[in-house]
CSV table of N, CA, C and O in Angstrom, one decimal:
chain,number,residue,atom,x,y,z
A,113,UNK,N,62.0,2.5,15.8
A,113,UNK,CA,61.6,1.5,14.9
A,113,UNK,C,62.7,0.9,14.1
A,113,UNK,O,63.4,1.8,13.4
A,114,UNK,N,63.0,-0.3,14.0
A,114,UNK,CA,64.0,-0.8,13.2
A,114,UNK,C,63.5,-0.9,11.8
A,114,UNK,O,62.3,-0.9,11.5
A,115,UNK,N,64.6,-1.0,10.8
A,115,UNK,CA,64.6,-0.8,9.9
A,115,UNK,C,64.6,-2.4,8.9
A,115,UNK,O,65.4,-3.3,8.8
A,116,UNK,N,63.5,-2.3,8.3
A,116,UNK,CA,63.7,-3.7,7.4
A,116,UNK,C,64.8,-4.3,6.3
A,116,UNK,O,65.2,-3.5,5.4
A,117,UNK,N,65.1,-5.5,6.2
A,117,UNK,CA,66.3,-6.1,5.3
A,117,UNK,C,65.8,-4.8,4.1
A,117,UNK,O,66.5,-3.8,4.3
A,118,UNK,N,65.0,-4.5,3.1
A,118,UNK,CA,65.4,-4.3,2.1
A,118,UNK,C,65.5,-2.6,2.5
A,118,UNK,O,65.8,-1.8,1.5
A,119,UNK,N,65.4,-2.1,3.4
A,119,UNK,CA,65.8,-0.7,3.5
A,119,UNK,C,66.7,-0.7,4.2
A,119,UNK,O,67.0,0.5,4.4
A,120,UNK,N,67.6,-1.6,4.7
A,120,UNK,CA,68.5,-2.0,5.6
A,120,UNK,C,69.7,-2.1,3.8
A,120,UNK,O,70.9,-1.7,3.8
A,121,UNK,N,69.0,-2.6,2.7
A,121,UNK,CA,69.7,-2.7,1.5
A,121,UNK,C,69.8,-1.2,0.7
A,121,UNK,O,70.7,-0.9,-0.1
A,122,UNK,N,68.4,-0.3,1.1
A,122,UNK,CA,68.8,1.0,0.3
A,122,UNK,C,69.5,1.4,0.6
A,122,UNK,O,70.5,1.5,-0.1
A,123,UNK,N,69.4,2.0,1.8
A,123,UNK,CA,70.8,2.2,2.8
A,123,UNK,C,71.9,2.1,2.6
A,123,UNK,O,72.6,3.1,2.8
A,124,UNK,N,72.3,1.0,2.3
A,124,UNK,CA,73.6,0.5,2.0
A,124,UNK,C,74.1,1.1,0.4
A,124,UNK,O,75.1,1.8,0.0
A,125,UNK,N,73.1,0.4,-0.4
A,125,UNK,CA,73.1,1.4,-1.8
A,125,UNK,C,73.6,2.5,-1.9
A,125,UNK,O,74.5,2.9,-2.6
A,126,UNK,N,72.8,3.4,-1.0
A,126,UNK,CA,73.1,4.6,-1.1
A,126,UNK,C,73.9,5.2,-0.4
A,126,UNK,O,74.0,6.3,0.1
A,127,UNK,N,75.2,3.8,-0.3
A,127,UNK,CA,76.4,4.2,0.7
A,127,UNK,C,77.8,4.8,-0.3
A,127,UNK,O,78.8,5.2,0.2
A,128,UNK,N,77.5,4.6,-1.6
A,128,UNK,CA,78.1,4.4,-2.3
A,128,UNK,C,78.1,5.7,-3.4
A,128,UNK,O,77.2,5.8,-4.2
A,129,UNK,N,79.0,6.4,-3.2
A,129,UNK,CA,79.4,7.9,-4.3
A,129,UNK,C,78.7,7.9,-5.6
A,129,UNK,O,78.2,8.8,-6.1
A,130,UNK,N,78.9,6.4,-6.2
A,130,UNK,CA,79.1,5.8,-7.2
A,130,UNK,C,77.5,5.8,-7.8
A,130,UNK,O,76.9,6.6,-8.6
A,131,UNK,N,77.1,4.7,-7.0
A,131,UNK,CA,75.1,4.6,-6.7
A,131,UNK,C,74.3,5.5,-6.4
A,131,UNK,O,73.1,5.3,-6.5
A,132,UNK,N,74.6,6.7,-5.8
A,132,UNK,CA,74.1,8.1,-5.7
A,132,UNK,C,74.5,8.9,-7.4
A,132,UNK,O,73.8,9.7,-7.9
A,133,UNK,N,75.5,8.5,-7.8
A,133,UNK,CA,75.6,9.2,-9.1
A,133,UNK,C,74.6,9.0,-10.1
A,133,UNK,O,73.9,9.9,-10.6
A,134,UNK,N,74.8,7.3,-10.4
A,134,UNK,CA,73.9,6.8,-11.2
A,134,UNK,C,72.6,7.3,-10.4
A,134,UNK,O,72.3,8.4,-11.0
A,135,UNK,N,71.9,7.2,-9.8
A,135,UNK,CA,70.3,7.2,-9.5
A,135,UNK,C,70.2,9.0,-9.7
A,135,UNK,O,69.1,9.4,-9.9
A,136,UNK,N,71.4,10.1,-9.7
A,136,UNK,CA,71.0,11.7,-9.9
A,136,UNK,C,71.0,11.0,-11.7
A,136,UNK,O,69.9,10.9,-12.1
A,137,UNK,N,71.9,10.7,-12.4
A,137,UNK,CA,71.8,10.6,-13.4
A,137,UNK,C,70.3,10.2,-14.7
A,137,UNK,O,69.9,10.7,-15.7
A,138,UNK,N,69.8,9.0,-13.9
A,138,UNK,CA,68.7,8.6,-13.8
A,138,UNK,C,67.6,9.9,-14.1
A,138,UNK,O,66.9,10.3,-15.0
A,139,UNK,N,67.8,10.2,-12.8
A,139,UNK,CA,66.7,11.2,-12.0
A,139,UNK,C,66.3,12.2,-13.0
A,139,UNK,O,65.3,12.4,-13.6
A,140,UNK,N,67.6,12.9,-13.1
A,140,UNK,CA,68.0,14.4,-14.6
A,140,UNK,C,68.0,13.6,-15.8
A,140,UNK,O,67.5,14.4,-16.5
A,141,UNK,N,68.2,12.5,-16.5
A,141,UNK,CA,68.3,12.9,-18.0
A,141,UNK,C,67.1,11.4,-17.8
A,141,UNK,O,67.5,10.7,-18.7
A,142,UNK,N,66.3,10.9,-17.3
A,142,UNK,CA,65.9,9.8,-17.6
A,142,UNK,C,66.2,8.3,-17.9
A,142,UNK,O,67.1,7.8,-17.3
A,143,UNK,N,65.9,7.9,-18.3
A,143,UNK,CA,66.2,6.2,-18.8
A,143,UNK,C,67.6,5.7,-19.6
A,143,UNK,O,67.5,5.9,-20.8
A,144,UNK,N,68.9,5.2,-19.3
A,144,UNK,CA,69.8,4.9,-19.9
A,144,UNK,C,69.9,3.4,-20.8
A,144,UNK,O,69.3,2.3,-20.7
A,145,UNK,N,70.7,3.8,-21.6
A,145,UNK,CA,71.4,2.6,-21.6
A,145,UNK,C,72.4,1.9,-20.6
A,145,UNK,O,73.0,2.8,-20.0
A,146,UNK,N,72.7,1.1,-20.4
A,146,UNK,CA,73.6,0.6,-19.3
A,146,UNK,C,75.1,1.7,-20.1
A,146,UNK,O,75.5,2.7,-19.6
A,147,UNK,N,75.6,1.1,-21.2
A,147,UNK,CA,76.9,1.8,-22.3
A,147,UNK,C,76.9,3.0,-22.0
A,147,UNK,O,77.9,3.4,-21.4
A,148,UNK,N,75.8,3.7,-22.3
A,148,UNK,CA,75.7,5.3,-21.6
A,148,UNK,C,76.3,5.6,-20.3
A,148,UNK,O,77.3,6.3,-20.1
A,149,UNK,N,75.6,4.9,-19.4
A,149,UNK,CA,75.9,4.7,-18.2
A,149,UNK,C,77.2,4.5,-17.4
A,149,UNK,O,77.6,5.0,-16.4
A,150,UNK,N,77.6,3.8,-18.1
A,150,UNK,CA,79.0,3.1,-17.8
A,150,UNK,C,80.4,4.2,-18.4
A,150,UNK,O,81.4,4.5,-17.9
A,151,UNK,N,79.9,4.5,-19.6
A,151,UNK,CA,80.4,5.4,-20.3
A,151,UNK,C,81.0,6.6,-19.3
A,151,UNK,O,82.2,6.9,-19.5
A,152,UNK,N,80.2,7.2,-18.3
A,152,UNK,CA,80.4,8.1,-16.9
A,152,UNK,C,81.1,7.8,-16.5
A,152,UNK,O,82.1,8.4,-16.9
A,153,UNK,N,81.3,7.1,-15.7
A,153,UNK,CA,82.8,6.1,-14.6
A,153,UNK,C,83.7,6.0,-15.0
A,153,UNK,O,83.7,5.6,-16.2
A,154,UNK,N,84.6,6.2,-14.5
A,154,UNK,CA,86.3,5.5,-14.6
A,154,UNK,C,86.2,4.2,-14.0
A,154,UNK,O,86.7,4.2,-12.8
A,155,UNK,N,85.8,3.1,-14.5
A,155,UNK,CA,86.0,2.1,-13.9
A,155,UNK,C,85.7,1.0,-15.0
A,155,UNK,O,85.1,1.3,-16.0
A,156,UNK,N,86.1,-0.1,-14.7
A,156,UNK,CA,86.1,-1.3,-15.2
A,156,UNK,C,84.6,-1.5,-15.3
A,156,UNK,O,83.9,-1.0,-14.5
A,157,UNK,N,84.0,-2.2,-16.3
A,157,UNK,CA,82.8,-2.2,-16.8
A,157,UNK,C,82.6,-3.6,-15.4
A,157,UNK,O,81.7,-3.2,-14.5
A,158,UNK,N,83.1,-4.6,-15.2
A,158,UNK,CA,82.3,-5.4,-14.1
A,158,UNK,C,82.3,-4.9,-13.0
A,158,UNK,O,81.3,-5.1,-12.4
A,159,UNK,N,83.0,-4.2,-12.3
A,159,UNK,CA,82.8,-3.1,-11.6
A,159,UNK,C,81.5,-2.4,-11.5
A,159,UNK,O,80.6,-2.6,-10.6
A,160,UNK,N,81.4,-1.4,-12.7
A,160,UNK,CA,80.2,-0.8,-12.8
A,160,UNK,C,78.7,-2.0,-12.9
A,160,UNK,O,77.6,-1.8,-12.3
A,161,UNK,N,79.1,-3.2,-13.8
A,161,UNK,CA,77.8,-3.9,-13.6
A,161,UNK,C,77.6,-4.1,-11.8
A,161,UNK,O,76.5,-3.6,-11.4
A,162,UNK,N,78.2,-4.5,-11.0
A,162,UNK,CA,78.5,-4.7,-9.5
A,162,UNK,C,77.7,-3.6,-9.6
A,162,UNK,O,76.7,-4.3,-10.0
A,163,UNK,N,77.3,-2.6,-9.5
A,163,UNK,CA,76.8,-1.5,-8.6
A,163,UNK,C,75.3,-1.4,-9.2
A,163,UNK,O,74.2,-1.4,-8.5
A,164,UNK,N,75.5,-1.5,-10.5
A,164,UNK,CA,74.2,-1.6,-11.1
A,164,UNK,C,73.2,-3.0,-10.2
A,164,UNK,O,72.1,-2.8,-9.8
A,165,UNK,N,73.8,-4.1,-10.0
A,165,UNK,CA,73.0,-4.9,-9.3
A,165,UNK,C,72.9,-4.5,-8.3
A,165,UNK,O,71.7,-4.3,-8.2
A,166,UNK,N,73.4,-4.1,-7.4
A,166,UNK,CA,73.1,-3.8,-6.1
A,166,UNK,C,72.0,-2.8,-6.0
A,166,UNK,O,71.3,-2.7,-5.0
A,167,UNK,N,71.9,-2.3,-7.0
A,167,UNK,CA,70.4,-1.3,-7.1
A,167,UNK,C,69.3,-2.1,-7.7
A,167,UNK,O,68.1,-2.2,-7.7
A,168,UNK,N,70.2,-2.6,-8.3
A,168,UNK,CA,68.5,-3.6,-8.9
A,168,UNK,C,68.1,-4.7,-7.7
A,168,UNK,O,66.9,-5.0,-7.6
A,169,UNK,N,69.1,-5.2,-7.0
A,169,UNK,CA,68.5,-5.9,-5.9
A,169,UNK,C,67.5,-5.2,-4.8
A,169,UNK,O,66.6,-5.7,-4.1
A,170,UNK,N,68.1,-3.8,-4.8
A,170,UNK,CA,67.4,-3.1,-3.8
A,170,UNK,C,66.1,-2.4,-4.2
A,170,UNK,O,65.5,-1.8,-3.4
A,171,UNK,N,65.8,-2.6,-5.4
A,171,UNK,CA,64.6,-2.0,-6.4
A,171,UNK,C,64.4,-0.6,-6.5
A,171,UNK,O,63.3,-0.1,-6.7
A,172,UNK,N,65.8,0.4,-6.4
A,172,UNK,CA,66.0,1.5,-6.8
A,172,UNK,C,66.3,1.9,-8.4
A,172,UNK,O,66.3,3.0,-8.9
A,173,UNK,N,66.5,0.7,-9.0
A,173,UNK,CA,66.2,0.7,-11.1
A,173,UNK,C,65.6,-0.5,-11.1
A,173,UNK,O,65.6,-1.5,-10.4
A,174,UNK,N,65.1,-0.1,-12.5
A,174,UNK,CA,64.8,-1.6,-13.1
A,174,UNK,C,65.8,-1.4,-14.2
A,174,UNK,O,66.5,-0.5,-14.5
A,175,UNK,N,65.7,-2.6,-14.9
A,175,UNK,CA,66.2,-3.0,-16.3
A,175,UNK,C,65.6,-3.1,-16.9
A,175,UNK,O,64.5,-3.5,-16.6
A,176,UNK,N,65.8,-2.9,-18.2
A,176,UNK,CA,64.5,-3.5,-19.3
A,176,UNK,C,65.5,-3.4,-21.0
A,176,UNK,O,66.3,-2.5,-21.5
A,177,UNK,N,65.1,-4.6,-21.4
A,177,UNK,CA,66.1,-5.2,-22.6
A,177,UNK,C,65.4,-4.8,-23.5
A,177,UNK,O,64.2,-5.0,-23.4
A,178,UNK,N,65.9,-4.1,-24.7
A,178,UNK,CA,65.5,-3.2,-25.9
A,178,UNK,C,66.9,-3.6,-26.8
A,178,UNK,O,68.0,-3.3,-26.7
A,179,UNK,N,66.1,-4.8,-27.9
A,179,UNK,CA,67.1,-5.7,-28.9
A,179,UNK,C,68.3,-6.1,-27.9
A,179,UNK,O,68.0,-6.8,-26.9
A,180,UNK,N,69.6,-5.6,-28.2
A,180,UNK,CA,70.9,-5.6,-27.5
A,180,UNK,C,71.5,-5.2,-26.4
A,180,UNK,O,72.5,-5.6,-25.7
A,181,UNK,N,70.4,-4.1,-26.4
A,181,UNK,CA,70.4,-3.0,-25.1
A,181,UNK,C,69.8,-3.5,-24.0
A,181,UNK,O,68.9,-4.3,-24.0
A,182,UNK,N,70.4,-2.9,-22.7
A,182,UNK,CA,70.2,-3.0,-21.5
A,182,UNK,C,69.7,-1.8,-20.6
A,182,UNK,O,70.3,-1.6,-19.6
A,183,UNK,N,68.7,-0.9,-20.7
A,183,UNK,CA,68.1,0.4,-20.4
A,183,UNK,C,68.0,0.3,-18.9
A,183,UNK,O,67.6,-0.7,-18.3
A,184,UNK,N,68.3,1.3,-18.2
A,184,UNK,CA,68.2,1.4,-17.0
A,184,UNK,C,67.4,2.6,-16.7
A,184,UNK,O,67.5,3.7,-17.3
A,185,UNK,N,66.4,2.3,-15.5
A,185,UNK,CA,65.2,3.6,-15.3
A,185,UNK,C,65.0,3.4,-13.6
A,185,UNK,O,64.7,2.4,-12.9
A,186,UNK,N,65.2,4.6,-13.3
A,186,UNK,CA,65.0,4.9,-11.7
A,186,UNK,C,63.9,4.7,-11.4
A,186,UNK,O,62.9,5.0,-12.0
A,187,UNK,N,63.7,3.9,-9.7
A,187,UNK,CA,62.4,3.3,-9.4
A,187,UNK,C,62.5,4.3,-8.0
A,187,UNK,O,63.2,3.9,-7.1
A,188,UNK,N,62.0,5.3,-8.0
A,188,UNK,CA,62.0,5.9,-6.9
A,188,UNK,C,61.4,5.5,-5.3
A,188,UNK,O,61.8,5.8,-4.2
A,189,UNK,N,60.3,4.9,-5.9
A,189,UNK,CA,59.6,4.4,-4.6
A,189,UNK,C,60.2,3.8,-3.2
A,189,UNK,O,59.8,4.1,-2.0
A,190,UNK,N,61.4,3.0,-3.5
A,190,UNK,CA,62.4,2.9,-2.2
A,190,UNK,C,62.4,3.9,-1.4
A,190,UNK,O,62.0,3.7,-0.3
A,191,UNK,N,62.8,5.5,-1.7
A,191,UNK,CA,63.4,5.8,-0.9
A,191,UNK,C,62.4,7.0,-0.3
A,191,UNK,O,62.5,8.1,0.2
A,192,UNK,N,61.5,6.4,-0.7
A,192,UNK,CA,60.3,6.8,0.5
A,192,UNK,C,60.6,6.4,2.1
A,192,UNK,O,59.9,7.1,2.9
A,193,UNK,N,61.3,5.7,2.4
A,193,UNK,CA,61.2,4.7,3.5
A,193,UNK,C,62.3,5.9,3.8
A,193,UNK,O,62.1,6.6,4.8
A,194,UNK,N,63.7,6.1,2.5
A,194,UNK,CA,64.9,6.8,3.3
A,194,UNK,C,64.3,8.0,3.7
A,194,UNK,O,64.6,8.6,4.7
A,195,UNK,N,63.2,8.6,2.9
A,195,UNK,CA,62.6,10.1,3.4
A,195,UNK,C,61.9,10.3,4.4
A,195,UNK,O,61.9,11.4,5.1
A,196,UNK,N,61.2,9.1,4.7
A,196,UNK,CA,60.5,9.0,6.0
A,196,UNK,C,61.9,8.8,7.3
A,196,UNK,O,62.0,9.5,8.4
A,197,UNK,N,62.5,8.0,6.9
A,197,UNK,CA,63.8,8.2,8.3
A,197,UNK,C,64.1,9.6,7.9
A,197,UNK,O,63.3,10.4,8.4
A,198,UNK,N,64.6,10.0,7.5
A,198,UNK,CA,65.4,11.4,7.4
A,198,UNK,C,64.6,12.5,7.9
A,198,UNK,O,65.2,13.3,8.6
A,199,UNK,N,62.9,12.7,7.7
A,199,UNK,CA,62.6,13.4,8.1
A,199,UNK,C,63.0,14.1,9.1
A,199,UNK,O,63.3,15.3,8.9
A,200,UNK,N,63.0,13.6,10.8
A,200,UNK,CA,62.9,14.2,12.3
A,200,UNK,C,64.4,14.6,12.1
A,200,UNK,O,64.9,15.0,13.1
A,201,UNK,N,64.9,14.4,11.2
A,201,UNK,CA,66.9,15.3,11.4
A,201,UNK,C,66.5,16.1,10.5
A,201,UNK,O,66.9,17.2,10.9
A,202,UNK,N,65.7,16.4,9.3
A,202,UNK,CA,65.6,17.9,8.8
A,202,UNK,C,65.2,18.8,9.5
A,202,UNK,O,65.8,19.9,9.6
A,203,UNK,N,63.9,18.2,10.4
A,203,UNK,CA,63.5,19.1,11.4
A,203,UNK,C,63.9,19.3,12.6
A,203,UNK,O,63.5,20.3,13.2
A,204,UNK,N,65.1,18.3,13.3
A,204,UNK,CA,66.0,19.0,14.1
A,204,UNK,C,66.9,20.1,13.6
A,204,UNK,O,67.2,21.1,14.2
A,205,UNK,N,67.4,19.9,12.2
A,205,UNK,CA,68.1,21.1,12.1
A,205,UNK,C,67.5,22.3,11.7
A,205,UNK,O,67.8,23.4,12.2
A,206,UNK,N,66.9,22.1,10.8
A,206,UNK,CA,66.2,23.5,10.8
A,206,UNK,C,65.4,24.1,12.1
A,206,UNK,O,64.9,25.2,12.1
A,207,UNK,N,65.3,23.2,13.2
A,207,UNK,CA,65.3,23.5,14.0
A,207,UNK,C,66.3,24.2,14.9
A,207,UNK,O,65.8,25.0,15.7
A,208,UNK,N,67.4,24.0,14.9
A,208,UNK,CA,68.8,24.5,15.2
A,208,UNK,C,69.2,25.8,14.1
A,208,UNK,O,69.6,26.9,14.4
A,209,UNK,N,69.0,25.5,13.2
A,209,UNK,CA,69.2,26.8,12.3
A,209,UNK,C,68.8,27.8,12.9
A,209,UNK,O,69.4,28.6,13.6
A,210,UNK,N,67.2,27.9,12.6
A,210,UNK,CA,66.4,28.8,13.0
A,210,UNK,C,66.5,29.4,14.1
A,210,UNK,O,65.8,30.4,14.2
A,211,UNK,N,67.3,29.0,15.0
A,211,UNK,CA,67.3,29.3,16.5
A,211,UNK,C,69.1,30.3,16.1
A,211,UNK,O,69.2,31.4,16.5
A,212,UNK,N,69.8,29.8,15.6
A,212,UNK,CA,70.9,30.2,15.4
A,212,UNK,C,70.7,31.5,14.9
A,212,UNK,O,71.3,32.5,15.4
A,213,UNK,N,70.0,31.6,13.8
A,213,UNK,CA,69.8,32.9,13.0
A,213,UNK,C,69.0,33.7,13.8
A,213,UNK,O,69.1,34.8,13.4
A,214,UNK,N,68.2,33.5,14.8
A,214,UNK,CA,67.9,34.5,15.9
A,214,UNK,C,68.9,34.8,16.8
A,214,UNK,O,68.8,36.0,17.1
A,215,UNK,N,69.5,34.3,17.1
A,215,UNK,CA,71.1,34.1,17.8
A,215,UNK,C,71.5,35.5,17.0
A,215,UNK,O,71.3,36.6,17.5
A,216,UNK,N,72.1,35.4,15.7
A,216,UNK,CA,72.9,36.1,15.0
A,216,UNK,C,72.1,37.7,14.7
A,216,UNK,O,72.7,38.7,14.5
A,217,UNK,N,70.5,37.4,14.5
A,217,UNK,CA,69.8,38.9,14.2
A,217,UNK,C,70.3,39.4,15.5
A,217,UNK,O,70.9,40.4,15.3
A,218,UNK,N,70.2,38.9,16.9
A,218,UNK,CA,69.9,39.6,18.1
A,218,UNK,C,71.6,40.3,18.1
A,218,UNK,O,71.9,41.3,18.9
A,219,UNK,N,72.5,39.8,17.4
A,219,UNK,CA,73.9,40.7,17.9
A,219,UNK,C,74.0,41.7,17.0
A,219,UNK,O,73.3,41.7,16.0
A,220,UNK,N,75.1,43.0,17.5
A,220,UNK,CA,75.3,44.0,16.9
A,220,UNK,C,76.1,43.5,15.6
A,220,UNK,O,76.7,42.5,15.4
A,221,UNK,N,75.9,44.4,15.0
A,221,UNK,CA,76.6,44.3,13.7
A,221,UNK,C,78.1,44.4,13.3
A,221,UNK,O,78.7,43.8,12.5
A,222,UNK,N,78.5,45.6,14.4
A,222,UNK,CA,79.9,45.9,14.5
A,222,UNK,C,80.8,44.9,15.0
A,222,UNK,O,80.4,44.1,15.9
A,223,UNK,N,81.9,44.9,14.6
A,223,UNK,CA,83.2,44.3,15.1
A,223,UNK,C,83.1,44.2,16.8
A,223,UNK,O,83.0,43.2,17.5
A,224,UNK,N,83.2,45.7,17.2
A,224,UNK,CA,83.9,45.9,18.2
A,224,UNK,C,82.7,45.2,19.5
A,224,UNK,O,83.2,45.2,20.6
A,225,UNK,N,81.4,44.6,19.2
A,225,UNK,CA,80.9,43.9,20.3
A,225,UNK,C,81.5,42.3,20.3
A,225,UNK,O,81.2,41.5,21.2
A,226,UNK,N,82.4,41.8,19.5
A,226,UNK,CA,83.3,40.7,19.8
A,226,UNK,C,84.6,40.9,20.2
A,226,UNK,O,85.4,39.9,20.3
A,227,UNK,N,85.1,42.4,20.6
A,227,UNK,CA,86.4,42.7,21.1
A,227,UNK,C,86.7,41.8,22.9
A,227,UNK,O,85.9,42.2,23.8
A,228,UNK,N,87.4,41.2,23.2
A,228,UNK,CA,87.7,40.3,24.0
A,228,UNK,C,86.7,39.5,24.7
A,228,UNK,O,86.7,39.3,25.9
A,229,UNK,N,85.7,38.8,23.4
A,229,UNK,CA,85.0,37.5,23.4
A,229,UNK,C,85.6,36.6,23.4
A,229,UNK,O,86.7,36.7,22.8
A,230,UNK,N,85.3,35.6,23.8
A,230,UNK,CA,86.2,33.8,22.9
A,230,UNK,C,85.5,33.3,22.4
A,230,UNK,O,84.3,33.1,22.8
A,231,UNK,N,86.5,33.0,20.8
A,231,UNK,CA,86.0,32.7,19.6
A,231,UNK,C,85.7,30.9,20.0
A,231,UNK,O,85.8,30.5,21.2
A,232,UNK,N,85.2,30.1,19.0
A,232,UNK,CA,84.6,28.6,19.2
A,232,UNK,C,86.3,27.9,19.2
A,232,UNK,O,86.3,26.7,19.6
A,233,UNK,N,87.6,28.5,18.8
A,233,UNK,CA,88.4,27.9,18.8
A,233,UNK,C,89.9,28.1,19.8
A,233,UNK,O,91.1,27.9,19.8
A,234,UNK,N,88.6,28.8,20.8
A,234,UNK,CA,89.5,29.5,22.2
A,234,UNK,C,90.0,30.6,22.0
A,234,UNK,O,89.8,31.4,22.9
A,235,UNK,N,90.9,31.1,21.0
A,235,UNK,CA,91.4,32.2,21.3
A,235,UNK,C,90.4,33.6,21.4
A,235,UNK,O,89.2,33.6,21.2
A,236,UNK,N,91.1,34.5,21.7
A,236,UNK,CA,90.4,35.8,21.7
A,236,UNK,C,90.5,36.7,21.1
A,236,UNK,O,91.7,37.0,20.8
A,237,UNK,N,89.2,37.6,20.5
A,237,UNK,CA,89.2,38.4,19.6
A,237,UNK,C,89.7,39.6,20.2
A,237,UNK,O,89.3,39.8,21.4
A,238,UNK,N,90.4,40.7,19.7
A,238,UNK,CA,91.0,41.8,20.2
A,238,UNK,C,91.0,42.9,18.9
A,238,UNK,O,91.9,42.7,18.1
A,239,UNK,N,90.4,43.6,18.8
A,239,UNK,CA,90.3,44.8,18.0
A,239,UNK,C,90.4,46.1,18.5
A,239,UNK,O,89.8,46.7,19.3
A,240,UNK,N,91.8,46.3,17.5
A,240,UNK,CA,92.1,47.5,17.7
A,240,UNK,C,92.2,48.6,16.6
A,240,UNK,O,91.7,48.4,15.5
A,241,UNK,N,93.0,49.6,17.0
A,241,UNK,CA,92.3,51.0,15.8
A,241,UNK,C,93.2,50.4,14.3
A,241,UNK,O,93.0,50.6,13.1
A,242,UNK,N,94.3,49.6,15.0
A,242,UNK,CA,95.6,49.2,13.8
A,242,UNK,C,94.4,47.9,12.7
A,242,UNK,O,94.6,47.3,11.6
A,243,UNK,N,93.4,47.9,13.5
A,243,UNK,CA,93.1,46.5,12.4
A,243,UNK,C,91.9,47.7,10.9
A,243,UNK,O,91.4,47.2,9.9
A,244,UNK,N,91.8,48.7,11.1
A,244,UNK,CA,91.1,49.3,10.1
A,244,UNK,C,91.7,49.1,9.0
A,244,UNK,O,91.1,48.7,8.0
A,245,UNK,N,93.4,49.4,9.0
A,245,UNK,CA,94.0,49.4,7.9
A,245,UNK,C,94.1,49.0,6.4
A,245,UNK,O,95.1,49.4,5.8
């Protein structure tokens, strides 16, 4: 299933270190001021406005003007769409996990059942009485 322009936009949003910060920030302390907000970043205030729109185009915040202030509040509902894609890779891997950690209950515990195995980066394990030391 292809993915539509405006989740085709969260997406992209959420490509960004910066736009993942803001929207945890959001998330944990609630409703900012933009000043607050900006206040975070090492960056040039048009800069940070730049990123702030790109979320507001994508309808991951809104805005809302209080006198002077510019308040920003996380609109979660977007990324319903990203949870629905993400799904079937949680469950491949925890499908892979799971299978792994049966993998690892079924081996012995000791060293010495990896003595002249090969390790994932080719060489070989060799244990001897000198490695107790």
């Amino acid at each position: 299933m292809a993915a539509s322009v405006s989740e085709d936009r969260v997406f992209a949003a959420l490509a960004s270190p910066v736009r993942r910060e803001v929207l945890r920030l959001l998330r944990e302390e609630g409703p900012q001021p933009v000043a607050a907000l900006a206040g975070r970043f090492d960056m040039a205030r048009p800069s940070f406005s730049e990123h702030l729109r790109v979320l507001r185009e994508c309808g991951l915040v809104s805005e809302a003007r209080s006198g002077r202030q510019r308040w920003y509040r996380l609109q979660a509902a977007p990324l319903e769409d990203v949870r629905d894609w993400l799904g079937p890779f949680e469950r491949f891997w925890r499908d892979r996990l799971t299978a792994l950690g049966a993998v690892l209950d079924a081996m012995p515990d000791d060293d010495s059942a990896l003595d002249g195995h090969p390790l994932p980066d080719g060489k070989t394990t060799v244990v001897s009485e000198d490695d107790d030391e």
